[in-house]
Coordinates of C-alpha atoms in Angstrom, one line a residue:
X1 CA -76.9 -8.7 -9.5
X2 CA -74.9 -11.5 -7.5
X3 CA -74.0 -13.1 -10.8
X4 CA -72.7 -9.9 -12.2
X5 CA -70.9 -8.9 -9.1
X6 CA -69.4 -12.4 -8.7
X7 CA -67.7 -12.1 -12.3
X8 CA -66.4 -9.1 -11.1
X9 CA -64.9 -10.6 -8.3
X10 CA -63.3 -13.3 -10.6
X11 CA -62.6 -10.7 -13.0
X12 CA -60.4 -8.8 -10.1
X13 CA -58.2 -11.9 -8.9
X14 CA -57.6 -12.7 -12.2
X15 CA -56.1 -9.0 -12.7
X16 CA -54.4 -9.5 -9.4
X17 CA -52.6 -12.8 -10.0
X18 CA -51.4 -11.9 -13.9
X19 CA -49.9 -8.8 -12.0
X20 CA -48.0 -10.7 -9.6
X21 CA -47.1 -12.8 -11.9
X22 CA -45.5 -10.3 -14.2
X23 CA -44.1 -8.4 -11.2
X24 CA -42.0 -11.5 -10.3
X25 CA -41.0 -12.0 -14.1
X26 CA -39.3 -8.6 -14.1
X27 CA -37.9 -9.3 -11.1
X28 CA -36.2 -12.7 -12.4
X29 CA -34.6 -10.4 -15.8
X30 CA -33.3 -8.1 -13.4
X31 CA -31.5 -11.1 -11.8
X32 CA -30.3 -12.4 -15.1
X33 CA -28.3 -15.5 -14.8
X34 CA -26.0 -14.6 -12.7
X35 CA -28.5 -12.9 -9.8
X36 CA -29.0 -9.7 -8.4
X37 CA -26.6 -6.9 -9.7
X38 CA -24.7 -6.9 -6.1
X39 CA -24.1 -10.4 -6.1
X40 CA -22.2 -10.2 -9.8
X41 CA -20.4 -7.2 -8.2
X42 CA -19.2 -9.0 -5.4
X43 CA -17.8 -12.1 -7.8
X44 CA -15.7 -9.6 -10.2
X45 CA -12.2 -9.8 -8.1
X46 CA -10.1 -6.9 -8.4
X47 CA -7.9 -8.8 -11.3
X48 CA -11.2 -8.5 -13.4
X49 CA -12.3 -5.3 -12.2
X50 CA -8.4 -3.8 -13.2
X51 CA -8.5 -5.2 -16.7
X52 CA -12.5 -4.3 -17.2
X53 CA -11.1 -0.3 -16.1
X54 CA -8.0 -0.5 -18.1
X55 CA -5.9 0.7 -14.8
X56 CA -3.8 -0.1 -12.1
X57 CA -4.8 1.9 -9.0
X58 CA -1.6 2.2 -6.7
X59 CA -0.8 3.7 -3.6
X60 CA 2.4 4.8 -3.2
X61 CA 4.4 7.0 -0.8
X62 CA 5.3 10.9 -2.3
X63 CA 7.7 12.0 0.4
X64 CA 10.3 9.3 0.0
X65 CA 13.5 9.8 -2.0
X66 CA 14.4 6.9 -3.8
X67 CA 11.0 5.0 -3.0
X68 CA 8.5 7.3 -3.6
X69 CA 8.9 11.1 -4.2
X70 CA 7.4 13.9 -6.2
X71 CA 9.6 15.6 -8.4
X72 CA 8.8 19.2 -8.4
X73 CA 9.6 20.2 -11.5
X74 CA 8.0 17.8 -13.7
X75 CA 5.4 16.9 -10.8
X76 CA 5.6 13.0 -11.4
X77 CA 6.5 10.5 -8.3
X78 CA 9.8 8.8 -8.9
X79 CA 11.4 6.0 -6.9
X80 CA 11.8 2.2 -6.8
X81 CA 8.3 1.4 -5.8
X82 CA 7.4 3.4 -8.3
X83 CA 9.5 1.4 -11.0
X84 CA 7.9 -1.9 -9.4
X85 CA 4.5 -0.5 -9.8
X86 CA 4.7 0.1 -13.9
X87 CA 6.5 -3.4 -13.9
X88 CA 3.6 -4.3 -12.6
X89 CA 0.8 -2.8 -14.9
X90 CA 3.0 -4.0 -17.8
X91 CA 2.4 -7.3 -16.4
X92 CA -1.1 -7.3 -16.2
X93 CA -2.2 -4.5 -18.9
X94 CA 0.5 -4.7 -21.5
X95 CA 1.6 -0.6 -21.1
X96 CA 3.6 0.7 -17.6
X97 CA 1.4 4.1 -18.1
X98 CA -1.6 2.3 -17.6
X99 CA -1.5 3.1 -14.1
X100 CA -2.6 5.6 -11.4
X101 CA 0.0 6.4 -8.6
X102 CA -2.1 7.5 -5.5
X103 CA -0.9 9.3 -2.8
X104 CA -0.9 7.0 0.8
X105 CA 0.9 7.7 4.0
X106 CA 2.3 4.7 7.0
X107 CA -1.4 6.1 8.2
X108 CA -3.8 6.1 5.4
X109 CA -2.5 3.0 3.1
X110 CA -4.5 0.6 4.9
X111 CA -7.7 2.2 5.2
X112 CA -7.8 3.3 1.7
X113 CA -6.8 -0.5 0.5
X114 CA -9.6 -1.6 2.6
X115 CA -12.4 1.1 1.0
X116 CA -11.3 0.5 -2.5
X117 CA -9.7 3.6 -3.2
X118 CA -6.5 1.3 -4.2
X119 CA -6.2 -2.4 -5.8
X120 CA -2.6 -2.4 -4.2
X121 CA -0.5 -1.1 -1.8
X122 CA 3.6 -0.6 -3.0
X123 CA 4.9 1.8 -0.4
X124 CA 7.9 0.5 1.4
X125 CA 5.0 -1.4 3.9
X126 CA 6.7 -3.9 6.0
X127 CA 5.3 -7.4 6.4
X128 CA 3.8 -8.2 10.4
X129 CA 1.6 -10.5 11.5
X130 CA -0.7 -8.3 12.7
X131 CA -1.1 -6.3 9.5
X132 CA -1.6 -9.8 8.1
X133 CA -4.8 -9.5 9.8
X134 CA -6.1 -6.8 7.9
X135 CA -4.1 -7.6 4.1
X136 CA -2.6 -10.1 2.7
X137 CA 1.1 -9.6 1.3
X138 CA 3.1 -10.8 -1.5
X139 CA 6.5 -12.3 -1.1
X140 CA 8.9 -9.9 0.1
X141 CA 9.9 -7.8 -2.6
X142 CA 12.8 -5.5 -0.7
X143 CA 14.6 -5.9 2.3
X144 CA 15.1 -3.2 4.9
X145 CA 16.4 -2.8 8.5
X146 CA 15.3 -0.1 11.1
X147 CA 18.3 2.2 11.6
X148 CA 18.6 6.0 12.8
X149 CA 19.4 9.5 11.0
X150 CA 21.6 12.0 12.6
X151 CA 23.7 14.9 12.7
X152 CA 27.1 14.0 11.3
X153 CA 28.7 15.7 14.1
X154 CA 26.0 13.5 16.8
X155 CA 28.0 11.2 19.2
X156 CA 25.3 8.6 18.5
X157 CA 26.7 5.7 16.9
X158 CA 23.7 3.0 17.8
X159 CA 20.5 2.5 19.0
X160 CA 22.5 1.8 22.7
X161 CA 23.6 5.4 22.8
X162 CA 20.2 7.0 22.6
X163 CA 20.0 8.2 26.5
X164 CA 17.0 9.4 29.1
X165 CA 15.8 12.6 27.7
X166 CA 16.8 12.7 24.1
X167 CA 14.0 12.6 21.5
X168 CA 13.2 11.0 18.4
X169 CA 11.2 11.6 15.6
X170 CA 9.4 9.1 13.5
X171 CA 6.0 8.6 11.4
X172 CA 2.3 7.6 13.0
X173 CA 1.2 4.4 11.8
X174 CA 4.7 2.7 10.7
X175 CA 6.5 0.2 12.7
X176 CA 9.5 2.1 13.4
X177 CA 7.5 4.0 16.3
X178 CA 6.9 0.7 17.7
X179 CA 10.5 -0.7 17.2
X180 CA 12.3 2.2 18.5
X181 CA 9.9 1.8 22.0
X182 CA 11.0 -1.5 22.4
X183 CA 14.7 -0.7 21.4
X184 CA 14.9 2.3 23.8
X185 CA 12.2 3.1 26.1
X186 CA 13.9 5.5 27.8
X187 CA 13.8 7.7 25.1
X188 CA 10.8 10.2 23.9
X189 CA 9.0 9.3 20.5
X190 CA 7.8 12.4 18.3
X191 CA 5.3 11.1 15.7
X192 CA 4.7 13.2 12.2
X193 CA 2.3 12.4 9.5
X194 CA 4.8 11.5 7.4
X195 CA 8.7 11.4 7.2
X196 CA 9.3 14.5 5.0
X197 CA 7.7 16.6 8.3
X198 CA 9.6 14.0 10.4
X199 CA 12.9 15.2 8.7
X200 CA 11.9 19.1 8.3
X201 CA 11.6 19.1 12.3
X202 CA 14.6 17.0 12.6
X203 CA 16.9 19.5 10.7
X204 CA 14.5 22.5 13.0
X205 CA 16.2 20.4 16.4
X206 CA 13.3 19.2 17.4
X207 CA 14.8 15.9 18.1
X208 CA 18.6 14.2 18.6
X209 CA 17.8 11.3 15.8
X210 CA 15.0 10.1 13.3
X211 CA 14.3 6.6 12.5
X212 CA 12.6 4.1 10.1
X213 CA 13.9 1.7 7.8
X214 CA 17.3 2.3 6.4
X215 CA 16.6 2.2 3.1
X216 CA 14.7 5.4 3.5
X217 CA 17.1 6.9 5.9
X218 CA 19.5 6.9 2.5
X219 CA 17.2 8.7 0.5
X220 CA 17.1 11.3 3.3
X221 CA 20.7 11.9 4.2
X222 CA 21.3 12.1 0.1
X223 CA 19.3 14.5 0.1
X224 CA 21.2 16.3 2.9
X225 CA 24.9 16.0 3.1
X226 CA 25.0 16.9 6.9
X227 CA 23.1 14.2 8.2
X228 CA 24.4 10.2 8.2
X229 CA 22.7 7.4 8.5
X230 CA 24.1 4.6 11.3
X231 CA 25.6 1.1 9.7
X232 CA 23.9 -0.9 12.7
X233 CA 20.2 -1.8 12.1
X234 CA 18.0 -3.1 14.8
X235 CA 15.3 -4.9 13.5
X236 CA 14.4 -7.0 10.0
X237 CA 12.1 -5.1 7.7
X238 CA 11.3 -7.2 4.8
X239 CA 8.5 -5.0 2.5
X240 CA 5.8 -6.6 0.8
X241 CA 3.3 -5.4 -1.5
X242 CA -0.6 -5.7 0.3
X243 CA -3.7 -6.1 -1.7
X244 CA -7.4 -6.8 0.0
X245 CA -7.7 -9.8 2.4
X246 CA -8.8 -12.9 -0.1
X247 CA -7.6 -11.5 -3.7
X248 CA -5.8 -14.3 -4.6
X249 CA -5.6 -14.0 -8.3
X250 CA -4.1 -10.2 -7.9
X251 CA -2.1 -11.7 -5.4
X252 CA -0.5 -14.8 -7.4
X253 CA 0.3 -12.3 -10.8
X254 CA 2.1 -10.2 -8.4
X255 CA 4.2 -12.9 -7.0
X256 CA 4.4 -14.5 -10.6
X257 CA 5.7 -10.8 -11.4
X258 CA 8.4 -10.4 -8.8
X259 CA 9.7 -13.7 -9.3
X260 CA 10.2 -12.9 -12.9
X261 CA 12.0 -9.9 -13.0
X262 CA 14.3 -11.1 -9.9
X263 CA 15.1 -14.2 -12.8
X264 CA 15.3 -11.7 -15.6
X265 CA 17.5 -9.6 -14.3
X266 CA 15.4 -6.5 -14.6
X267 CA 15.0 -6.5 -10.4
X268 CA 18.4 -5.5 -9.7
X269 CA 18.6 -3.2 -12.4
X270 CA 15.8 -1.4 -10.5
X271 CA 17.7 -1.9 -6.7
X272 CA 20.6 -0.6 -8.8
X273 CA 19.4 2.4 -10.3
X274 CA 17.7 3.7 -6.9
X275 CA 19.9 2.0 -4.4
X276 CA 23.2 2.6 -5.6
X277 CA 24.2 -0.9 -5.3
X278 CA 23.4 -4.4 -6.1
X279 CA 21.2 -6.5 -3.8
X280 CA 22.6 -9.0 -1.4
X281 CA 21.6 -12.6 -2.3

């Protein structure tokens, strides 16, 4: 009996160890050669991981005339952000229309870059050092200057005029809010979600003046005939385009990109068309 139980024993950890053994082999497939399934996921940058989807995912602005706006009636976004965008997919895909144009606001652009919603920001998004923290940014591919919006009538002719009392209207999130604080703290500071409400309750007199950049200030008085926007601008606003914090391939086709279409002349035939002008050099 203690033979037959001790082959039994023998038998058991023999059973035992093959198991193991196996167990561990399938674990070392699963790995393949370049290790677990997250690691391999974390090494595809998000150069690789445009080409291997066949798409550039954007975020762009959709209340912005001449940057980033939807045109109701054919329901596409329009703008020169918009035009650097499908230069951009051409660059890295081959086709402009491989490319999805989402939706961002000052607010959201950030977070959704971060959560991978995006693969790049191009949405008139200044460059600061402490959004550097957070992105990284190209070179500067447009260059803005904070200004103010007002009736044409308004006896506000600069930022020095703005008095105790008055109010005005910008976006959460964007810089202007913080500029215009700095400019003229004696004034009140109405934040919107975006600058399409910021404008709506301009024109409703909720406030004596809007501001942001002055670029988008153009697209807003073209749109409306009785508002102008001031010649004196109060801060620099160069605009960059922001990808995720260490993309450094997506990073250097971009800048490769904007250098070559400021070279080819295709960059001011973009400021042109939107703009109305050509770019100071």
């Amino acid at each position: 009996m203690r033979k037959k139980a001790w082959k039994w024993w023998i038998t058991v950890a023999l059973t035992a160890l093959l198991s193991a053994i196996a167990l561990t082999g399938c674990s070392t497939t699963d790995k393949g050669e370049g290790g677990t399934s997250s690691e391999t996921a974390k090494s595809t940058n998000t150069l690789e991981k445009i080409k291997q989807r066949g798409k550039l995912v954007v975020g762009v602005k959709y209340d912005l005339n001449l940057f980033g706006l939807k045109n109701p009636e054919t329901g596409k976004v329009e703008g020169f952000d918009i035009d650097i965008a499908k230069g951009l997919a051409k660059k890295i895909l081959g086709d402009e229309n491989k490319i999805e144009l989402k939706e961002v606001t000052s607010k959201t652009r950030i977070p959704m870059l971060n959560n991978g919603e995006i693969d790049a920001i191009i949405a008139t998004m200044t460059i600061t050092e402490e959004r550097k923290k957070e992105v990284d940014f190209s070179d500067v591919y447009f260059m803005a200057g904070q200004s103010l919006l007002v009736k044409k009538d308004s006896p506000i002719n600069s930022v020095k005029d703005l008095k105790k009392g008055m109010t005005v209207l910008t976006a959460k999130g964007s810089t202007s809010a913080e500029n215009i604080r700095k400019a003229a703290p004696q004034v009140n500071v109405l934040e919107f979600e975006n600058y399409a409400e910021a404008f709506t309750a301009l024109k409703a007199g909720q406030g004596d003046a809007l501001t942001t950049d002055n670029a988008l200030l153009w697209g807003m008085a073209k749109q409306d005939p009785n508002y102008r926007v001031l010649d004196e601008t109060f801060t620099e606003e160069p605009y960059g385009i922001a990808v995720r914090k260490g993309d450094k391939e997506l990073l250097q086709v971009i800048n490769e990109y904007l250098k070559e279409i400021k070279e080819n002349g295709e960059y001011d035939k973009i400021y042109e068309k939107w703009i109305g002008k050509k770019p100071q050099q």
